[in-house]
Amino acid sequence: MIIKLESSDIKKATSIIVDHFKSNEARINDLNVFPVPDGDTGTNMLLTLKSIKKELAKLKNNDLQAMVEAVSFGGLMGARGNSGVILAQILKGFFDELKKSDSFNLDILENALNSARVLAYGSVQNPTEGTMLTIIKDLYNFIKTYNENNNENVFLSEFIDNIISETEKSLVRTTFLLPVLKEANVVDAGAQGILEILVGLKKALMDLGKIDSSLKRSTGEKNLSNTDKEKEQTVSPEIQQHAYDDRELKDLNVSSDIKNIYCTEFIITGQRINLLRLREDIETFGDSAMVVGNESLVKVHVHTNHPHRVLGRALREGVMHEIQINNMVDQHMEKMKSVPVAEKQAATYGLISVSNGEGLEEIFKSLGVDIVIKGGQTMNPSTYEIVKAIKKLETEKIIIFPNNKNIVLTANQAAKIARKDVTVIPTKTIPQGINAVLNFNRDLVMDDNLKNMEQAYKRIKSGEVTVAVRDANLLVGEIKKGQFIGLFDGKIKVISDNLIGATIELIKDMVKEDDSIISFYAGKDSSEAENEDIKNEIKKYYPDIEIEFYKGDQPFYNYIFSVE
């Protein structure tokens, strides 16, 4: 019997695959090499699969074309983290090829895997072997070689066992393709996830009673069919794009609390500006204060009831520029009016940033970011959420600051889906994002802004101190769960049983002779006493360096800081 899957079978199979993957989620997460708290691979892939299941459940009919579109859309919009995005691209490439034909056979399977391979590799700026990318490439090569040497139909049970066996071999090879995996003696977590999806697929075929079917070698009888047996239509990319735009999207949790009347912002230029003293004085005039910069250029933001006092204090330091004072009560009342008012002309730029923590959110907003999406290392936002944020902005151009290496791919995917002029600045840390935004100028053209922001975020050094969430054995040494670890630009450099010790050792590793300022963003679990201890210890080694502490409120990371 030639395999024939009805559209209703796809829904059932997806549900079985999701359930199987969920039962292996924790095991896949445990394969993560790095002990830092982040959006785990198994969780990100599971959320992507659940999004597909949810989209399929929304369909009111079992039209095959609609189901194929739902799988692609659900994967794209639900993708979280690098693993979720790559998985979404694999599925999209696979189903893009499947929907071109009414039938399903070994030739079409080869073409579909090739499409998945090309799209997945193309989604990553620097593809790395020893990951889930390698698995897809190896599977394609296996099917290609099989088709070149066989002209007969094949029993599905035997064939899928061969595919799973080949995937297991490829999975073992990942350990030796990536040095960090070899050191930890584990396989790649994303690659393991692909294997579990295939095992789940086998289970689904067994439960559906399809495992004893066979696959044809070449095009012939229709295998994938609509319930009404009508021939599916190929949807153009333009029509697909409209389908994406018309989908209902949930509201984002974008806060906009206003505590004081006057939002006061300006820039000061001068010589030998005492940044710490200026910041202390500005904070006495109100709240939501942000004073950042250096001894010759400072940007100030504060919510106050006495803007004249703020300006008077600032004039003592130098010349003021780009002064803005807005009555936030009036702005709020204007928004609440039910009487229609003339629409404001759209601003040239709209800025979107990703961060997790009330303090960090306030900092980004004070620097001019329009929307802050809640997310970060342990909570990667989905493509769906970023697209929604893009659609909220009525601007000609939109700039996104992901501020995390696991969110850059998702942001790029959202930029492709949204029919707007969107640019993603590939910031991988919070300090990089803040420095990039600080160097953004709404009066400049995009090319100049991109150049300035790129130079700004690349020259800054980022440090993070957190607690290990699992045991690990890396090149830096053996790490035990619960120890403090220090990361320099994402690489683990310090292991310590003491928070202060880990922070100081990391600072020593990062600070060079020409560095002049360290800006700390304290996490929600950090205390004022710890801040003061760190400051005093740093001063022992670097008496001339300026040290700033800001309230970040981020979870899991006791301190995030920049050195420049």
XYZ file of C-alpha atoms in Angstrom:
564
model
C 0.000 0.000 0.000
C 1.393 3.376 -1.047
C 1.352 5.841 1.864
C -1.480 8.319 1.747
C -1.899 10.891 4.494
C -5.169 12.738 4.824
C -5.020 16.293 6.093
C -6.617 15.247 9.379
C -3.689 12.863 9.874
C -1.294 15.820 9.869
C -3.044 17.341 12.895
C -2.926 14.049 14.771
C 0.706 13.447 13.844
C 1.690 16.947 14.980
C 0.014 16.404 18.337
C 1.849 13.096 18.844
C 5.200 14.666 17.884
C 4.643 17.557 20.321
C 3.762 15.165 23.155
C 6.843 13.038 22.480
C 9.097 16.086 22.315
C 7.655 17.451 25.556
C 8.572 14.222 27.339
C 12.191 14.763 26.217
C 12.351 18.541 26.753
C 14.290 18.392 30.033
C 16.789 15.873 28.652
C 17.498 18.111 25.659
C 17.856 21.148 27.925
C 20.401 19.274 30.032
C 22.609 18.884 26.950
C 23.240 22.634 26.886
C 26.976 22.993 27.381
C 27.046 26.382 29.052
C 25.801 26.590 32.652
C 24.382 30.105 32.269
C 20.625 30.617 32.738
C 19.196 31.077 29.264
C 16.346 30.108 26.975
C 17.088 26.376 26.779
C 17.191 24.622 23.417
C 14.575 22.001 24.242
C 12.152 24.608 25.550
C 12.610 26.890 22.537
C 12.078 24.040 20.068
C 9.026 22.785 21.993
C 7.436 26.247 21.981
C 7.986 26.422 18.224
C 6.283 23.041 17.741
C 3.416 24.057 20.035
C 2.871 27.175 17.942
C 2.488 24.958 14.863
C 0.003 22.742 16.691
C -1.961 25.831 17.747
C -2.135 27.176 14.184
C -3.357 23.825 12.879
C -6.053 23.723 15.566
C -7.383 27.099 14.383
C -8.216 25.780 10.918
C -11.929 25.265 10.302
C -11.352 23.001 7.329
C -8.734 20.428 6.449
C -7.675 21.922 3.141
C -4.111 20.721 2.622
C -2.847 24.042 1.302
C -4.162 25.824 4.380
C -2.523 23.227 6.607
C 0.840 23.612 4.904
C 0.572 27.386 5.317
C -0.384 26.922 8.983
C 2.691 24.778 9.629
C 4.987 27.372 8.022
C 3.267 30.303 9.712
C 3.101 28.663 13.130
C 6.779 27.781 12.984
C 7.857 31.227 11.846
C 5.762 33.215 14.311
C 6.299 30.918 17.278
C 10.064 30.570 16.866
C 12.095 31.455 19.960
C 15.859 31.552 20.251
C 18.337 30.389 17.635
C 17.202 26.769 17.830
C 13.552 27.725 17.345
C 14.325 29.982 14.390
C 16.473 27.366 12.645
C 13.809 24.703 13.249
C 11.186 27.050 11.791
C 13.336 27.589 8.697
C 13.839 23.841 8.295
C 10.092 23.232 8.434
C 9.296 26.158 6.146
C 11.793 24.995 3.531
C 10.483 21.439 3.744
C 6.801 22.352 3.392
C 7.444 25.022 0.749
C 8.622 22.192 -1.483
C 5.874 19.787 -0.455
C 3.075 22.156 -1.423
C 4.306 22.304 -5.019
C 3.014 18.805 -5.709
C -0.052 16.681 -5.061
C 2.077 13.608 -4.470
C 4.715 12.553 -1.969
C 7.549 10.242 -2.918
C 11.293 9.820 -2.495
C 12.161 12.402 -5.152
C 9.947 15.005 -3.497
C 11.410 14.099 -0.090
C 14.902 14.731 -1.458
C 13.847 18.106 -2.874
C 12.097 19.041 0.373
C 15.161 18.221 2.487
C 17.357 20.203 0.114
C 14.996 23.173 0.409
C 15.069 22.830 4.204
C 18.874 22.639 4.181
C 19.322 25.720 1.993
C 16.862 27.838 3.979
C 18.272 26.762 7.354
C 21.889 27.483 6.415
C 20.839 30.770 4.844
C 19.172 31.903 8.070
C 22.473 31.916 9.976
C 25.155 34.511 9.298
C 27.995 32.133 10.175
C 26.706 28.530 9.945
C 28.409 26.229 12.430
C 28.885 22.524 11.805
C 28.203 20.171 14.681
C 24.714 21.589 15.184
C 21.195 20.866 13.931
C 22.328 22.320 10.597
C 24.691 19.380 10.181
C 21.859 16.929 10.865
C 19.716 18.355 8.059
C 22.655 18.407 5.651
C 23.517 14.785 6.461
C 19.893 13.689 6.057
C 19.693 15.357 2.656
C 22.921 13.683 1.532
C 21.644 10.318 2.792
C 18.369 10.589 0.829
C 20.182 11.888 -2.253
C 22.602 8.944 -2.227
C 19.761 6.515 -1.559
C 17.789 7.787 -4.551
C 20.840 7.598 -6.802
C 21.295 3.914 -5.996
C 17.697 2.686 -5.711
C 14.817 2.702 -8.176
C 12.311 0.617 -6.246
C 9.587 1.536 -3.804
C 10.577 1.250 -0.149
C 8.697 0.088 2.930
C 8.091 3.056 5.212
C 8.911 1.196 8.438
C 12.329 0.186 7.127
C 12.968 3.573 5.552
C 12.191 5.667 8.637
C 14.335 3.329 10.750
C 17.198 4.005 8.331
C 16.613 7.753 8.589
C 16.609 7.622 12.390
C 19.759 5.476 12.348
C 21.514 7.958 10.048
C 20.404 10.834 12.285
C 21.837 9.061 15.331
C 25.181 8.669 13.532
C 25.155 12.336 12.552
C 24.267 13.247 16.136
C 27.309 11.394 17.478
C 29.517 13.250 14.993
C 28.434 16.610 16.419
C 30.493 15.840 19.530
C 33.672 15.794 17.444
C 32.821 18.712 15.155
C 32.549 21.264 17.975
C 35.455 21.433 20.464
C 33.181 22.682 23.250
C 30.948 19.598 22.834
C 33.950 17.285 22.809
C 35.279 18.869 25.995
C 31.936 18.346 27.733
C 31.457 14.916 26.084
C 27.905 15.668 24.954
C 26.050 15.914 21.655
C 24.463 19.105 20.327
C 21.121 19.860 21.990
C 19.449 21.156 18.812
C 20.602 18.114 16.861
C 19.154 15.876 19.587
C 15.912 17.809 19.180
C 15.758 16.944 15.464
C 16.241 13.264 16.333
C 13.370 13.392 18.832
C 11.098 14.962 16.203
C 11.866 12.061 13.850
C 11.280 9.508 16.612
C 7.992 11.274 17.349
C 7.113 11.082 13.647
C 7.687 7.318 13.653
C 5.453 6.982 16.705
C 2.775 9.056 14.950
C 2.893 6.880 11.827
C 2.537 3.786 13.990
C -0.407 5.218 15.932
C -2.089 6.268 12.678
C -1.613 2.799 11.179
C 0.562 4.125 8.335
C 3.882 2.518 9.249
C 3.309 -0.528 6.994
C 2.827 1.648 3.906
C 5.465 2.186 1.240
C 7.040 5.187 -0.470
C 7.180 5.399 -4.255
C 10.464 6.163 -5.970
C 9.014 8.668 -8.449
C 5.957 10.836 -9.016
C 2.732 8.954 -9.502
C -0.251 8.462 -7.289
C -1.278 11.358 -5.086
C -0.007 10.775 -1.540
C -0.755 13.914 0.421
C -4.358 14.805 -0.268
C -7.117 17.153 0.728
C -10.135 15.582 2.369
C -12.221 16.714 -0.559
C -9.568 15.416 -3.024
C -9.275 18.804 -4.703
C -5.963 19.783 -6.166
C -4.088 22.282 -4.012
C -3.029 25.655 -5.363
C 0.470 27.046 -4.949
C 0.355 30.333 -3.066
C 2.724 33.056 -4.178
C 5.067 34.726 -1.661
C 3.054 37.934 -2.024
C -0.185 36.197 -1.038
C 1.592 34.439 1.817
C 2.841 37.798 3.046
C -0.702 39.194 3.094
C -1.812 36.139 5.029
C 0.824 36.866 7.640
C -0.190 40.512 7.893
C -3.874 39.727 8.323
C -3.395 37.290 11.192
C -4.732 38.369 14.551
C -1.835 39.165 16.889
C -1.990 39.466 20.655
C -1.116 42.701 22.419
C 2.348 42.992 23.876
C 2.989 43.854 27.480
C 4.494 47.291 26.824
C 4.410 49.437 29.931
C 4.113 53.223 29.869
C 3.879 54.325 33.514
C 4.201 58.082 34.123
C 5.177 59.242 37.605
C 5.949 62.979 37.304
C 4.717 65.874 35.212
C 7.704 67.012 33.146
C 9.846 64.656 31.101
C 13.097 66.600 30.756
C 15.859 65.583 28.356
C 18.985 67.265 27.018
C 22.643 66.817 26.124
C 25.550 68.625 27.776
C 28.934 69.216 26.166
C 31.818 70.489 28.232
C 35.166 69.663 29.760
C 35.886 67.565 32.842
C 32.197 67.055 33.633
C 31.858 65.339 37.004
C 29.441 62.619 35.945
C 28.911 61.080 39.374
C 28.177 64.369 41.138
C 25.905 65.537 38.319
C 23.983 62.272 38.493
C 23.561 62.559 42.270
C 22.228 66.113 41.925
C 19.860 65.291 39.050
C 18.373 62.398 41.037
C 17.333 64.805 43.803
C 15.068 66.706 41.381
C 12.790 63.770 40.490
C 12.830 60.126 39.462
C 13.497 57.930 36.421
C 16.822 59.716 36.219
C 19.391 58.654 33.644
C 22.741 60.431 33.403
C 25.158 58.710 31.028
C 28.195 59.673 29.008
C 31.709 60.814 29.792
C 33.548 63.925 30.972
C 32.933 65.778 27.693
C 29.482 64.558 26.569
C 26.525 63.666 28.805
C 22.917 62.755 28.054
C 20.393 63.513 30.803
C 16.838 62.295 31.254
C 14.668 62.867 34.334
C 10.988 63.069 35.287
C 10.610 66.127 37.488
C 8.247 68.823 38.726
C 11.067 71.402 38.612
C 12.653 71.417 35.137
C 14.106 74.913 35.688
C 16.204 73.581 38.556
C 17.424 70.683 36.442
C 18.454 73.045 33.638
C 20.123 75.406 36.087
C 22.215 72.599 37.538
C 23.158 71.337 34.076
C 24.334 74.775 32.910
C 27.067 74.675 35.525
C 28.690 71.812 33.599
C 28.734 73.202 30.068
C 26.679 73.975 26.972
C 23.217 72.421 26.601
C 21.787 70.948 23.383
C 18.574 69.276 22.162
C 16.532 70.401 25.167
C 13.097 68.778 25.380
C 10.521 69.310 28.135
C 7.172 67.551 27.755
C 4.133 67.695 30.042
C 3.323 64.007 30.407
C -0.041 64.657 32.051
C -1.181 66.598 28.978
C 0.121 63.852 26.726
C -1.759 61.231 28.708
C -5.005 63.233 28.680
C -4.693 63.752 24.951
C -4.467 60.020 24.415
C -7.541 59.427 26.562
C -9.788 61.849 24.674
C -12.570 60.191 22.755
C -12.950 63.097 20.321
C -10.951 62.393 17.166
C -7.940 64.627 16.713
C -5.679 65.251 13.775
C -3.154 62.481 13.379
C 0.433 63.352 14.081
C 2.868 62.997 11.242
C 4.788 59.766 11.594
C 8.310 60.120 12.906
C 11.106 59.023 10.624
C 12.410 56.383 13.027
C 10.885 53.969 15.509
C 13.090 52.093 17.979
C 12.392 48.668 19.495
C 14.543 47.084 22.177
C 14.423 43.794 24.087
C 15.218 43.639 27.804
C 14.027 42.009 31.009
C 13.835 44.145 34.143
C 11.958 47.318 35.044
C 15.150 49.303 35.501
C 16.541 48.314 32.106
C 13.197 49.031 30.493
C 13.153 52.521 31.976
C 16.717 53.149 30.824
C 15.936 52.222 27.226
C 12.781 54.341 27.218
C 14.645 57.296 28.680
C 17.094 57.054 25.782
C 14.307 57.305 23.215
C 13.305 53.691 22.587
C 9.625 53.579 21.612
C 8.795 49.986 22.542
C 10.568 47.675 24.960
C 9.667 44.013 24.541
C 9.988 42.020 27.732
C 12.512 39.282 27.087
C 16.139 38.350 27.312
C 18.460 35.525 28.233
C 15.908 33.302 29.958
C 12.824 34.509 28.099
C 13.412 34.765 24.356
C 10.537 36.626 22.650
C 8.929 34.922 19.685
C 8.854 36.175 16.111
C 5.147 36.744 16.732
C 5.830 39.211 19.557
C 8.448 41.171 17.632
C 6.208 41.458 14.554
C 3.430 42.812 16.780
C 5.784 45.450 18.160
C 6.809 46.439 14.625
C 3.170 46.869 13.639
C 2.533 49.168 16.605
C 4.913 51.782 15.209
C 3.646 54.150 12.524
C 7.091 55.186 11.386
C 8.897 55.122 8.071
C 11.876 53.199 9.413
C 12.189 50.859 12.380
C 15.349 49.787 14.193
C 15.459 46.736 16.471
C 18.035 46.130 19.210
C 17.840 42.415 20.239
C 20.509 42.724 22.982
C 20.991 38.960 23.101
C 22.700 36.526 20.738
C 19.714 34.155 20.946
C 17.289 36.856 19.794
C 19.166 38.224 16.760
C 17.900 35.478 14.420
C 14.333 35.895 15.678
C 14.513 39.651 15.115
C 15.845 39.129 11.584
C 13.005 36.730 10.856
C 10.434 39.216 12.162
C 11.987 41.927 9.994
C 11.520 39.756 6.906
C 7.890 38.990 7.704
C 6.789 42.536 8.559
C 6.144 44.621 5.458
C 8.062 47.623 6.746
C 11.529 49.095 6.459
C 13.117 47.288 9.420
C 16.801 47.184 10.343
C 18.183 44.875 13.016
C 21.259 46.096 14.877
C 22.812 42.782 16.021
C 23.497 43.817 19.615
C 24.189 40.742 21.742
C 24.307 42.279 25.223
C 22.432 44.939 27.181
C 25.475 47.279 27.306
C 25.873 46.983 23.539
C 22.220 47.923 23.100
C 22.455 50.923 25.422
C 25.615 52.189 23.751
C 24.087 51.766 20.287
C 20.945 53.700 21.267
C 23.061 56.441 22.868
C 24.761 56.965 19.509
C 21.520 57.087 17.520
C 20.588 60.510 16.131
C 17.136 61.083 14.624
C 18.497 63.937 12.511
C 20.948 61.712 10.628
C 20.242 59.511 7.620
C 20.095 55.765 8.184
C 23.535 54.977 6.731
C 25.245 57.433 9.075
C 23.275 56.122 12.039
C 24.155 52.532 11.218
C 27.831 53.401 10.998
C 27.801 55.300 14.298
C 25.826 52.635 16.154
C 27.961 49.788 14.835
C 31.152 51.520 15.923
C 29.603 52.257 19.319
C 28.392 48.787 20.236
C 31.497 47.055 18.887
C 33.948 49.102 20.930
C 32.247 48.456 24.263
C 33.171 45.480 26.466
C 30.331 43.611 28.172
C 30.504 41.697 31.438
C 27.917 39.521 33.175
C 27.908 37.800 36.556
C 25.389 35.048 37.228
C 24.928 31.732 39.027
C 25.597 28.414 37.277
C 22.354 26.495 36.771
C 24.054 23.162 36.081
C 27.384 21.389 36.478
C 29.756 21.755 33.549
C 33.300 20.886 32.576
C 34.640 23.481 30.150
C 38.034 24.702 29.013
C 37.927 27.366 31.732
C 37.578 24.651 34.379
C 35.054 22.560 36.271
C 31.892 24.428 37.231
C 29.489 23.324 39.947
C 25.837 24.261 40.061
C 25.377 27.275 42.346
C 28.823 28.767 41.771
C 29.174 32.316 40.472
C 30.487 32.653 36.932
C 31.707 35.731 35.098
C 31.291 36.167 31.345
C 33.302 38.547 29.157
C 31.453 39.178 25.875
C 29.577 35.903 26.318
C 32.593 33.736 27.167
C 33.026 32.284 30.658
C 36.212 33.663 32.181
C 35.735 33.404 35.947
C 34.462 30.745 38.371
C 34.040 31.650 42.039
C 32.131 30.727 45.177
C 31.767 34.426 45.979
C 29.756 37.103 44.140
C 32.128 39.964 44.946
C 35.157 37.855 44.083
C 33.697 36.763 40.746
C 32.863 40.362 39.827
C 36.284 41.761 40.747
C 38.178 38.982 38.957
C 36.105 39.574 35.834
C 36.784 43.317 36.036
C 40.517 42.608 36.233
C 40.258 40.465 33.118
C 38.400 43.170 31.196
C 39.887 46.533 32.203
C 42.808 47.855 30.166
C 45.019 50.896 30.641
C 42.976 53.247 28.451
C 39.582 52.351 29.987
C 37.963 55.138 31.996
C 34.454 54.123 33.051
C 32.536 51.071 34.270
C 28.729 51.157 34.179
C 26.915 48.542 36.279
C 23.283 47.466 35.879
C 22.363 45.799 39.152
C 20.009 42.814 39.085
C 16.939 42.420 41.258
C 18.857 40.191 43.693
C 21.732 42.642 44.164
C 21.959 44.827 47.259
C 23.254 48.333 47.901
C 25.831 46.861 50.279
C 27.175 44.591 47.528
C 27.275 47.527 45.121
C 29.329 49.520 47.603
C 31.690 46.601 48.303
C 32.319 46.128 44.590
C 32.929 49.834 44.099
C 35.426 49.978 46.970
C 37.279 46.893 45.743
C 37.565 48.245 42.205
C 38.941 51.533 43.514
C 41.787 49.643 45.178
C 43.002 48.451 41.795
C 41.790 51.285 39.553
C 41.587 54.506 41.605
C 41.106 56.774 38.578
C 38.320 54.866 36.867
C 34.735 56.149 37.087
C 32.151 53.698 38.423
C 28.397 54.046 37.905
C 25.579 51.879 39.243
C 22.124 51.800 37.651
C 19.076 49.869 38.714
C 18.527 47.135 36.133
C 16.206 44.779 38.042
C 17.077 41.937 35.656
C 16.508 38.396 36.979
C 19.211 35.710 37.246
C 22.095 38.068 36.446
C 23.407 39.784 39.583
C 25.346 42.270 37.501
C 25.555 43.293 33.879
C 28.181 45.930 33.153
C 30.167 47.672 30.464
C 33.791 48.754 30.358
C 34.940 51.517 28.041
